[in-house]
CSV table of C-alpha atoms in Angstrom, one decimal:
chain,number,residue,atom,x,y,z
R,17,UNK,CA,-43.1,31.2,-24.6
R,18,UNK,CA,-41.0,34.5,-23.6
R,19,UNK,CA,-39.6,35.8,-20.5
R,20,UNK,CA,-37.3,38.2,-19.5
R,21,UNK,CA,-33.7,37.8,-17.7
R,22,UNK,CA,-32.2,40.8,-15.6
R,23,UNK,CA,-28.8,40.4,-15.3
R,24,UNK,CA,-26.9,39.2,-18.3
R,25,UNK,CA,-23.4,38.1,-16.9
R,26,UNK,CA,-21.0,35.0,-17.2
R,27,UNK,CA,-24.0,32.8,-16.6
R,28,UNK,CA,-26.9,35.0,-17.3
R,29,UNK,CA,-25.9,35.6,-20.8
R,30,UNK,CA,-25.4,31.8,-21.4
R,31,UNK,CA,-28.7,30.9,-20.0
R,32,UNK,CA,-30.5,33.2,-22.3
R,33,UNK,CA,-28.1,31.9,-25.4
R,34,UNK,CA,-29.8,28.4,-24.6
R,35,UNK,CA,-33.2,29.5,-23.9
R,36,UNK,CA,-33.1,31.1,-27.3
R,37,UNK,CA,-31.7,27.8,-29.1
R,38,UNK,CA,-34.1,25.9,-27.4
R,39,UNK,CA,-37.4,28.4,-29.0
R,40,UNK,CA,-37.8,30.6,-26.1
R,41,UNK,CA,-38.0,33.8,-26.8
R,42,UNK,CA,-36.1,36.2,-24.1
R,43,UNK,CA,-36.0,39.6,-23.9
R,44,UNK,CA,-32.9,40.9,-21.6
R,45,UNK,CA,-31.7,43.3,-19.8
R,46,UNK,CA,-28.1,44.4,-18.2
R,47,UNK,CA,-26.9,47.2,-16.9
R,48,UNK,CA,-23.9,47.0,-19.7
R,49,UNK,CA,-25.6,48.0,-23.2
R,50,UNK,CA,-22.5,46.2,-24.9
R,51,UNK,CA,-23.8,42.8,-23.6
R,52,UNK,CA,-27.3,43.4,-24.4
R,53,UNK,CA,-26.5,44.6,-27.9
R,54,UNK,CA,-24.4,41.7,-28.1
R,55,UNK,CA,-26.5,39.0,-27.7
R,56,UNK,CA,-29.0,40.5,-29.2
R,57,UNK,CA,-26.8,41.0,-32.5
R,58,UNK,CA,-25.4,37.3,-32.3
R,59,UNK,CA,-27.8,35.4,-30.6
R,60,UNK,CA,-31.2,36.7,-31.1
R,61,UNK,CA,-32.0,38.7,-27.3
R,62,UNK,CA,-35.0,41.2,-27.7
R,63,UNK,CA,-32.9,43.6,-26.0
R,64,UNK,CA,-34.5,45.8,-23.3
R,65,UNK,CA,-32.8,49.5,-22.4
R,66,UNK,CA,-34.3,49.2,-18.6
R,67,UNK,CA,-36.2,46.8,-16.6
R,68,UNK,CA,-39.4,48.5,-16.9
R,69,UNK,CA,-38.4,48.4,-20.6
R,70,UNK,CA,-38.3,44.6,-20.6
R,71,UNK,CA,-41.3,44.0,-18.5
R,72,UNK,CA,-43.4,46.0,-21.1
R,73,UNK,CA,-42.0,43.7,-23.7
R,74,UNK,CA,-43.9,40.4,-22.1
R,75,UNK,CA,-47.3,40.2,-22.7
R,76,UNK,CA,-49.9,37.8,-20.7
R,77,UNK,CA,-48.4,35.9,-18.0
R,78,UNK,CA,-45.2,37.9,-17.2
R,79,UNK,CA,-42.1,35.7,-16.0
R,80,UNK,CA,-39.4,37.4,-14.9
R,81,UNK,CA,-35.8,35.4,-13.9
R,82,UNK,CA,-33.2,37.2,-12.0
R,83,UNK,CA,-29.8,36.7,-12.3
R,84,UNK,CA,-28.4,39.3,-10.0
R,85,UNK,CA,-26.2,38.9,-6.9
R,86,UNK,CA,-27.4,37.6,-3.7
R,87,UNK,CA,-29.0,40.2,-0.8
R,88,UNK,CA,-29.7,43.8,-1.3
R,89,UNK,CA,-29.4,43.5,-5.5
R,90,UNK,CA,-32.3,41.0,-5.4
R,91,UNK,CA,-33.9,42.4,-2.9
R,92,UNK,CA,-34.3,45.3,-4.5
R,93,UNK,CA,-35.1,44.7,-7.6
R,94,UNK,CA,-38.1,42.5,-6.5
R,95,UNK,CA,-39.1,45.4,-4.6
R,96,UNK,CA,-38.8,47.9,-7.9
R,97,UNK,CA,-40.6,44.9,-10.0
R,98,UNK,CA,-43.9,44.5,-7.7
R,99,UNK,CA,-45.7,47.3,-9.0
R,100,UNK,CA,-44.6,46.8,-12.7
R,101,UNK,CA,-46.6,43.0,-12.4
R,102,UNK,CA,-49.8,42.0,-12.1
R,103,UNK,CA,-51.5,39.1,-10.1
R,104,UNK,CA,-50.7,35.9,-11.4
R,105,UNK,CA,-47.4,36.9,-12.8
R,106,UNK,CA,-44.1,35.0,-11.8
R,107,UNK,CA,-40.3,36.0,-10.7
R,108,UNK,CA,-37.7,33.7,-10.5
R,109,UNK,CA,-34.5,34.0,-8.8
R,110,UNK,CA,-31.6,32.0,-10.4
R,111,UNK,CA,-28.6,33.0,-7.9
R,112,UNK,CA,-27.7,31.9,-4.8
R,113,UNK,CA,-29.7,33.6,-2.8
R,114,UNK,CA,-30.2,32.7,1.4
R,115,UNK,CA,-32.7,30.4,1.1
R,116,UNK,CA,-34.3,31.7,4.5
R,117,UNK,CA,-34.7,35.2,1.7
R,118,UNK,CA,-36.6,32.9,-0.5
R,119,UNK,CA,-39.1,32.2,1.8
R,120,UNK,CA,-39.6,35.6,3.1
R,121,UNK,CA,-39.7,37.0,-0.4
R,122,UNK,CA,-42.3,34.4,-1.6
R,123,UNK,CA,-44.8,35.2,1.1
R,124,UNK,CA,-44.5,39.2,0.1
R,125,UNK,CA,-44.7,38.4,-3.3
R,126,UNK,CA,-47.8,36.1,-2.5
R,127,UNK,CA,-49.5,39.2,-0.6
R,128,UNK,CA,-49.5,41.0,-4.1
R,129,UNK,CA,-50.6,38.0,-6.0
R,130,UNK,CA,-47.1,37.5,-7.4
R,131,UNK,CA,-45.4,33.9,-8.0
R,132,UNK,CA,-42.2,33.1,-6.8
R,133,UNK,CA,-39.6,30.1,-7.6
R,134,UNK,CA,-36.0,30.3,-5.8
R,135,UNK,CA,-33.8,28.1,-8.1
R,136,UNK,CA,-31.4,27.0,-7.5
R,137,UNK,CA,-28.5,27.2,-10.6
R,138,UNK,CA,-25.6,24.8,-11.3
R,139,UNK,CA,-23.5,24.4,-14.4
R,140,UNK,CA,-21.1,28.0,-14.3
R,141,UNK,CA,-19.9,28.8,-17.5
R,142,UNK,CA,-20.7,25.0,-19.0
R,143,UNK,CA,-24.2,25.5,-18.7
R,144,UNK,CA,-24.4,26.9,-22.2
R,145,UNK,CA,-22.6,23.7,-23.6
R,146,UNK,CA,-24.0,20.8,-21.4
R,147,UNK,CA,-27.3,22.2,-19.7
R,148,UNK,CA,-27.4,23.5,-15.9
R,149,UNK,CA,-28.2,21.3,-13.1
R,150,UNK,CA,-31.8,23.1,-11.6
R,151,UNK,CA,-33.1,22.9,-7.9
R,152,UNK,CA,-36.6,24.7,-8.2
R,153,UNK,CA,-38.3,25.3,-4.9
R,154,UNK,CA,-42.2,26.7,-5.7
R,155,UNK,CA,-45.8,25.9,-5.8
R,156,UNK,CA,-46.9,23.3,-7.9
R,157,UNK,CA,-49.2,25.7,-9.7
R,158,UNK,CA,-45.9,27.9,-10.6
R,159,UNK,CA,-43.5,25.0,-11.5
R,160,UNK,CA,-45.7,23.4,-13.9
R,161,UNK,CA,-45.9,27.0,-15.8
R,162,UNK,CA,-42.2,27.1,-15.8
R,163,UNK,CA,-41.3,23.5,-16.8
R,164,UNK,CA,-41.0,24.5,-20.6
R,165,UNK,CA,-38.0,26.8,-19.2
R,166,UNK,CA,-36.5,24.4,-16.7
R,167,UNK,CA,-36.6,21.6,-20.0
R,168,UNK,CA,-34.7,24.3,-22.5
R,169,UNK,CA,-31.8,25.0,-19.7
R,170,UNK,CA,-31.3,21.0,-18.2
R,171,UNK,CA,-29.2,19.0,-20.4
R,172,UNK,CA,-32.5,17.0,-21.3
R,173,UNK,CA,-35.9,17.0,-20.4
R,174,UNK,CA,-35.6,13.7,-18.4
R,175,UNK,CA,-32.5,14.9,-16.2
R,176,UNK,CA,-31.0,18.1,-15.0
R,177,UNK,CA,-33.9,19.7,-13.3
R,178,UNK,CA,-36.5,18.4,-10.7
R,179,UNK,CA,-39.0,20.1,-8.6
R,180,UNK,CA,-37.5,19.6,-5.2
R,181,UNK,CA,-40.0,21.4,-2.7
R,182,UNK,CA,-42.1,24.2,-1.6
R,183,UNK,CA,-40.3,28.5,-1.6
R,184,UNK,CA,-37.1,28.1,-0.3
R,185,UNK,CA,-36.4,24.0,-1.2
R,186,UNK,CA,-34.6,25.0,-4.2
R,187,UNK,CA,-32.0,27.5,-2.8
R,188,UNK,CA,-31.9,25.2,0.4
R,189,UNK,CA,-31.0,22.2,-2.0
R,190,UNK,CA,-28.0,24.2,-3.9
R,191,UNK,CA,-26.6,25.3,-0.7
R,192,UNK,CA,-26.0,22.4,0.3
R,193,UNK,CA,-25.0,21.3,-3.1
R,194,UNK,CA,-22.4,24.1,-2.6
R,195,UNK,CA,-21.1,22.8,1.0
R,196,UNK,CA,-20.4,19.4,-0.3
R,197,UNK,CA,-18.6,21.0,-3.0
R,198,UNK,CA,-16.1,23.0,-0.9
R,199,UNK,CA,-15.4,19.5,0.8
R,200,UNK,CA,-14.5,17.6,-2.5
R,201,UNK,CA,-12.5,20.4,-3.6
R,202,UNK,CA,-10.4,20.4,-0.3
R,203,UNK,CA,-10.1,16.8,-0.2
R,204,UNK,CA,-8.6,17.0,-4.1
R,205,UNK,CA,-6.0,19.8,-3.4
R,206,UNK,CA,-4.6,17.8,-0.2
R,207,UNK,CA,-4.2,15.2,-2.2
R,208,UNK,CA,-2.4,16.8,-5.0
R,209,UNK,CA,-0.5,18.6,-2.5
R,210,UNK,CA,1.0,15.5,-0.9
R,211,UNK,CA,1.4,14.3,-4.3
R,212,UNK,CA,3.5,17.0,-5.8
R,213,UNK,CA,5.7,17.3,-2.2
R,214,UNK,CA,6.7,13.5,-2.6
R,215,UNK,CA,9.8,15.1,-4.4
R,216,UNK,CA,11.7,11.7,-4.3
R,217,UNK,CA,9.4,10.3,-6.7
R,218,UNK,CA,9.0,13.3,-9.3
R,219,UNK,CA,5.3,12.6,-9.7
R,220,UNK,CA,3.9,13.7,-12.7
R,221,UNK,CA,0.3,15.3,-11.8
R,222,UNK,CA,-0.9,16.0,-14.9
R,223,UNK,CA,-0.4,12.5,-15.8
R,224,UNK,CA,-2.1,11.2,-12.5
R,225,UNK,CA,-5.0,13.0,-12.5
R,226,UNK,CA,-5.3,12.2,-16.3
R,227,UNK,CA,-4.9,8.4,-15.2
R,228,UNK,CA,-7.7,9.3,-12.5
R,229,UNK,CA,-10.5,10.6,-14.9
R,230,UNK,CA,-10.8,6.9,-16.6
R,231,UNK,CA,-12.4,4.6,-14.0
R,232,UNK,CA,-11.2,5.8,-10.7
R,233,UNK,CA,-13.7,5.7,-8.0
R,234,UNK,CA,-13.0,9.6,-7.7
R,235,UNK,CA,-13.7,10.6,-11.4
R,236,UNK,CA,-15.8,13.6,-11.6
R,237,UNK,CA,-16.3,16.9,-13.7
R,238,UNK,CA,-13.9,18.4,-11.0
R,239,UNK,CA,-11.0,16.3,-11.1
R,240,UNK,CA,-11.5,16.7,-15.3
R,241,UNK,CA,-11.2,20.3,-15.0
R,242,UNK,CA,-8.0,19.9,-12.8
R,243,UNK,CA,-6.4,17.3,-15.0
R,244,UNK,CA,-7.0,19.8,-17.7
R,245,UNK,CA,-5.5,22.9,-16.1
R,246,UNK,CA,-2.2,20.6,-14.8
R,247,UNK,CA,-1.9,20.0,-18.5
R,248,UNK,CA,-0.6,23.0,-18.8
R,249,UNK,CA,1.0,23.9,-15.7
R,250,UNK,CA,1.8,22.0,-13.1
R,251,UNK,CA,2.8,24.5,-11.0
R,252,UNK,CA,0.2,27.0,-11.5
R,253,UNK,CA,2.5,30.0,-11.2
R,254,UNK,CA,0.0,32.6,-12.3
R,255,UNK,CA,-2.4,32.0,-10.0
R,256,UNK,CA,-2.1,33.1,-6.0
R,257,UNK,CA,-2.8,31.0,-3.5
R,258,UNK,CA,-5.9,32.9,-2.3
R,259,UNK,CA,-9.4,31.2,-2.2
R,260,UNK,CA,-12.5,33.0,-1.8
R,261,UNK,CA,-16.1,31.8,-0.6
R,262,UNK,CA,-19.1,32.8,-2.2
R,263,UNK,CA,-21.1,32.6,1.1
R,264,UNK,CA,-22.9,29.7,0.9
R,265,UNK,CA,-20.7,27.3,2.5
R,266,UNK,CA,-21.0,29.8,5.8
R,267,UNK,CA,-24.5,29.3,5.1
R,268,UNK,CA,-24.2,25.6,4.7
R,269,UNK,CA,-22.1,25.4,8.7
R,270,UNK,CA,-24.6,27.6,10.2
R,271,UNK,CA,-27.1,25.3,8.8
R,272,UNK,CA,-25.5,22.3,10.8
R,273,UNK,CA,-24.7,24.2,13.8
R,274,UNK,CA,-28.7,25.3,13.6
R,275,UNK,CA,-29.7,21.8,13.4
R,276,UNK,CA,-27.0,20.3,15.7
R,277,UNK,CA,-25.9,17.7,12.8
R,278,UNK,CA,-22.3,17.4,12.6
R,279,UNK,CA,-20.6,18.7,9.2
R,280,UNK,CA,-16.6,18.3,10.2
R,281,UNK,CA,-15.4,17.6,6.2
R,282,UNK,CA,-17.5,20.9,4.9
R,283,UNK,CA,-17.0,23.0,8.4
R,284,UNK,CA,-12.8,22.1,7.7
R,285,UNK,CA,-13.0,22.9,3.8
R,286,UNK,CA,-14.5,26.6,4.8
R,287,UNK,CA,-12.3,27.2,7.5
R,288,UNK,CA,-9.3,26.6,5.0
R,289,UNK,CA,-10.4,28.3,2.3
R,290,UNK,CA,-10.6,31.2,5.6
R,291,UNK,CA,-7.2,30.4,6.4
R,292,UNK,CA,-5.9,30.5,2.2
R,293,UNK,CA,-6.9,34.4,3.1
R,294,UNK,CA,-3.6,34.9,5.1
R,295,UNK,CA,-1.3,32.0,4.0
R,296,UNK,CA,0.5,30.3,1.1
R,297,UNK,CA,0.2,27.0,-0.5
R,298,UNK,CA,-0.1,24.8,-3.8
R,299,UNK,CA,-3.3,23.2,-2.2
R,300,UNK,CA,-4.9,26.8,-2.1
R,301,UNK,CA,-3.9,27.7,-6.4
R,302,UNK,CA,-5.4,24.1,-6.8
R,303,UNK,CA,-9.1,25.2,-4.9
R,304,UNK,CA,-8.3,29.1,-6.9
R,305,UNK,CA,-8.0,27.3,-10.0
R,306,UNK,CA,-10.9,25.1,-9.9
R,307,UNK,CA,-13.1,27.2,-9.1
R,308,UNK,CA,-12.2,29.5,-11.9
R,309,UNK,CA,-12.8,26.5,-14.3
R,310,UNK,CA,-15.7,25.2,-13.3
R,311,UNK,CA,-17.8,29.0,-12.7
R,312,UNK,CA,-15.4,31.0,-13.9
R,313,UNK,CA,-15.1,32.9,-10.7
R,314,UNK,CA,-12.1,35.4,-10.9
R,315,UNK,CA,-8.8,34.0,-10.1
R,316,UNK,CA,-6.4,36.2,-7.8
R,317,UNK,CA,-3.0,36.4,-9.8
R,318,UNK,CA,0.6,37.6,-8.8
């Protein structure tokens, strides 16, 4: 099976690195030739100078997976794409694109005979290591040609990846995902907070949240990747207390003001994260620092 990737970043890159170790042949292309040339050196890419370049290097079915940022990148490189495919061919979209974009762009794709999938990517810069997390929205027909893909990036062929919907499903799914994730993160770096301003007892939080991680009712992948960035500095002096949002937790509120459901933990978490913008605080280089470890999303420094 082969298929091409556009957009060969942090993630990008890494999702073709496992694609390729798990017998998928990929052909890529970046806008930085050093990436391309790099992968395809060390990791096996058929490397691609342009995108009509890497379409002409599929043959049959044409898939196509975008890993580009969300609005007018992806919007118009579908739009450069449609007359470089033919009916019957397939583009996915792995960022985090609105998922009200999804469903717009699978019906215009669907005019020209073109399949679409919106998933739905979890996993940052682990996903090479452990397998992403996958929330495909599509037809059945076009799922069930892209299982083989969605089994080579999960972290088995049982788990990781599901089929969660019809266009749209998939990048509604991870939005959401995304919004509960802003609350845990808050939650953790309030806690830590009041922890490390308890000055009377000289708390030790790289040992807490160490002590955490085995058996605690709030064990997760997040308090593992705090644990291990307090282990080295509890005080996190590097990093500036400056938190930005990707978009989909405003996405993820608008959501619950548009369906009159009440969402005070993630509608707080956003609004701080607003707030970290034009204020100081340990709670803010906690959320900075997380996020950096976890998708590797740059981190504002001093």
């Amino acid at each position: 099976m082969k298929l091409a990737i556009l957009g060969l970043g942090k993630m990008g890159g890494n999702m073709a690195r496992r694609l390729i170790l798990g017998g998928i042949d990929v052909v890529g292309y970046d806008r930085s030739a050093e990436t391309v040339n790099t992968l395809a050196t060390d990791h096996g890419l058929i490397p691609a100078e342009s995108v009509e370049d890497a379409v002409s290097k599929l043959s049959g079915q044409k898939i196509v997976w975008l890993m580009l940022p969300s609005g007018a990148p992806t919007e118009e490189q579908i739009k450069d794409l449609i007359p470089l495919l033919s009916e019957g061919d397939i583009i996915i979209d792995g960022g985090n694109s609105n998922y009200k974009d999804s469903q717009r762009r699978g019906v215009w794709l669907a005019e020209h005979g073109i399949g679409f999938m919106d998933c739905g990517t979890s996993g940052g810069i682990w996903g090479l290591e452990n397998g992403y997390c996958l929330m495909v929205g599509a037809t059945l027909e076009v799922a069930k040609v892209i299982e083989p893909i969605l089994i080579a990036l999960a972290p088995a062929a049982d788990r990781g990846w599901a089929h969660v919907g019809p266009i749209g499903s998939g990048h509604f799914t991870k939005m959401i995902h995304n919004g509960i994730e802003y609350g845990m993160m808050q939650a953790m770096a309030e806690g830590l907070d009041l922890i490390k301003g308890k000055q009377e007892f000289n708390l030790n939080l790289a040992q807490i949240t160490e002590l955490w991680r085995h058996g605690s009712v709030v064990r997760s992948w997040l308090l593992d990747l705090t644990a291990d960035a307090l282990k080295g500095d509890q005080n996190l002096t590097s990093i500036a207390p400056y938190v930005a949002d990707s978009g989909e937790g405003r996405w993820t509120v608008m959501e619950s003001v548009e369906q009159g459901v009440a969402a005070p933990v993630l509608t707080s978490a956003l609004q701080a994260r607003f707030r970290s913008q034009d204020a100081t605080g340990y709670s803010y280089k906690l959320l900075s620092m997380m996020r950096n470890g976890f998708g590797g999303h740059a981190v504002k420094t001093k």
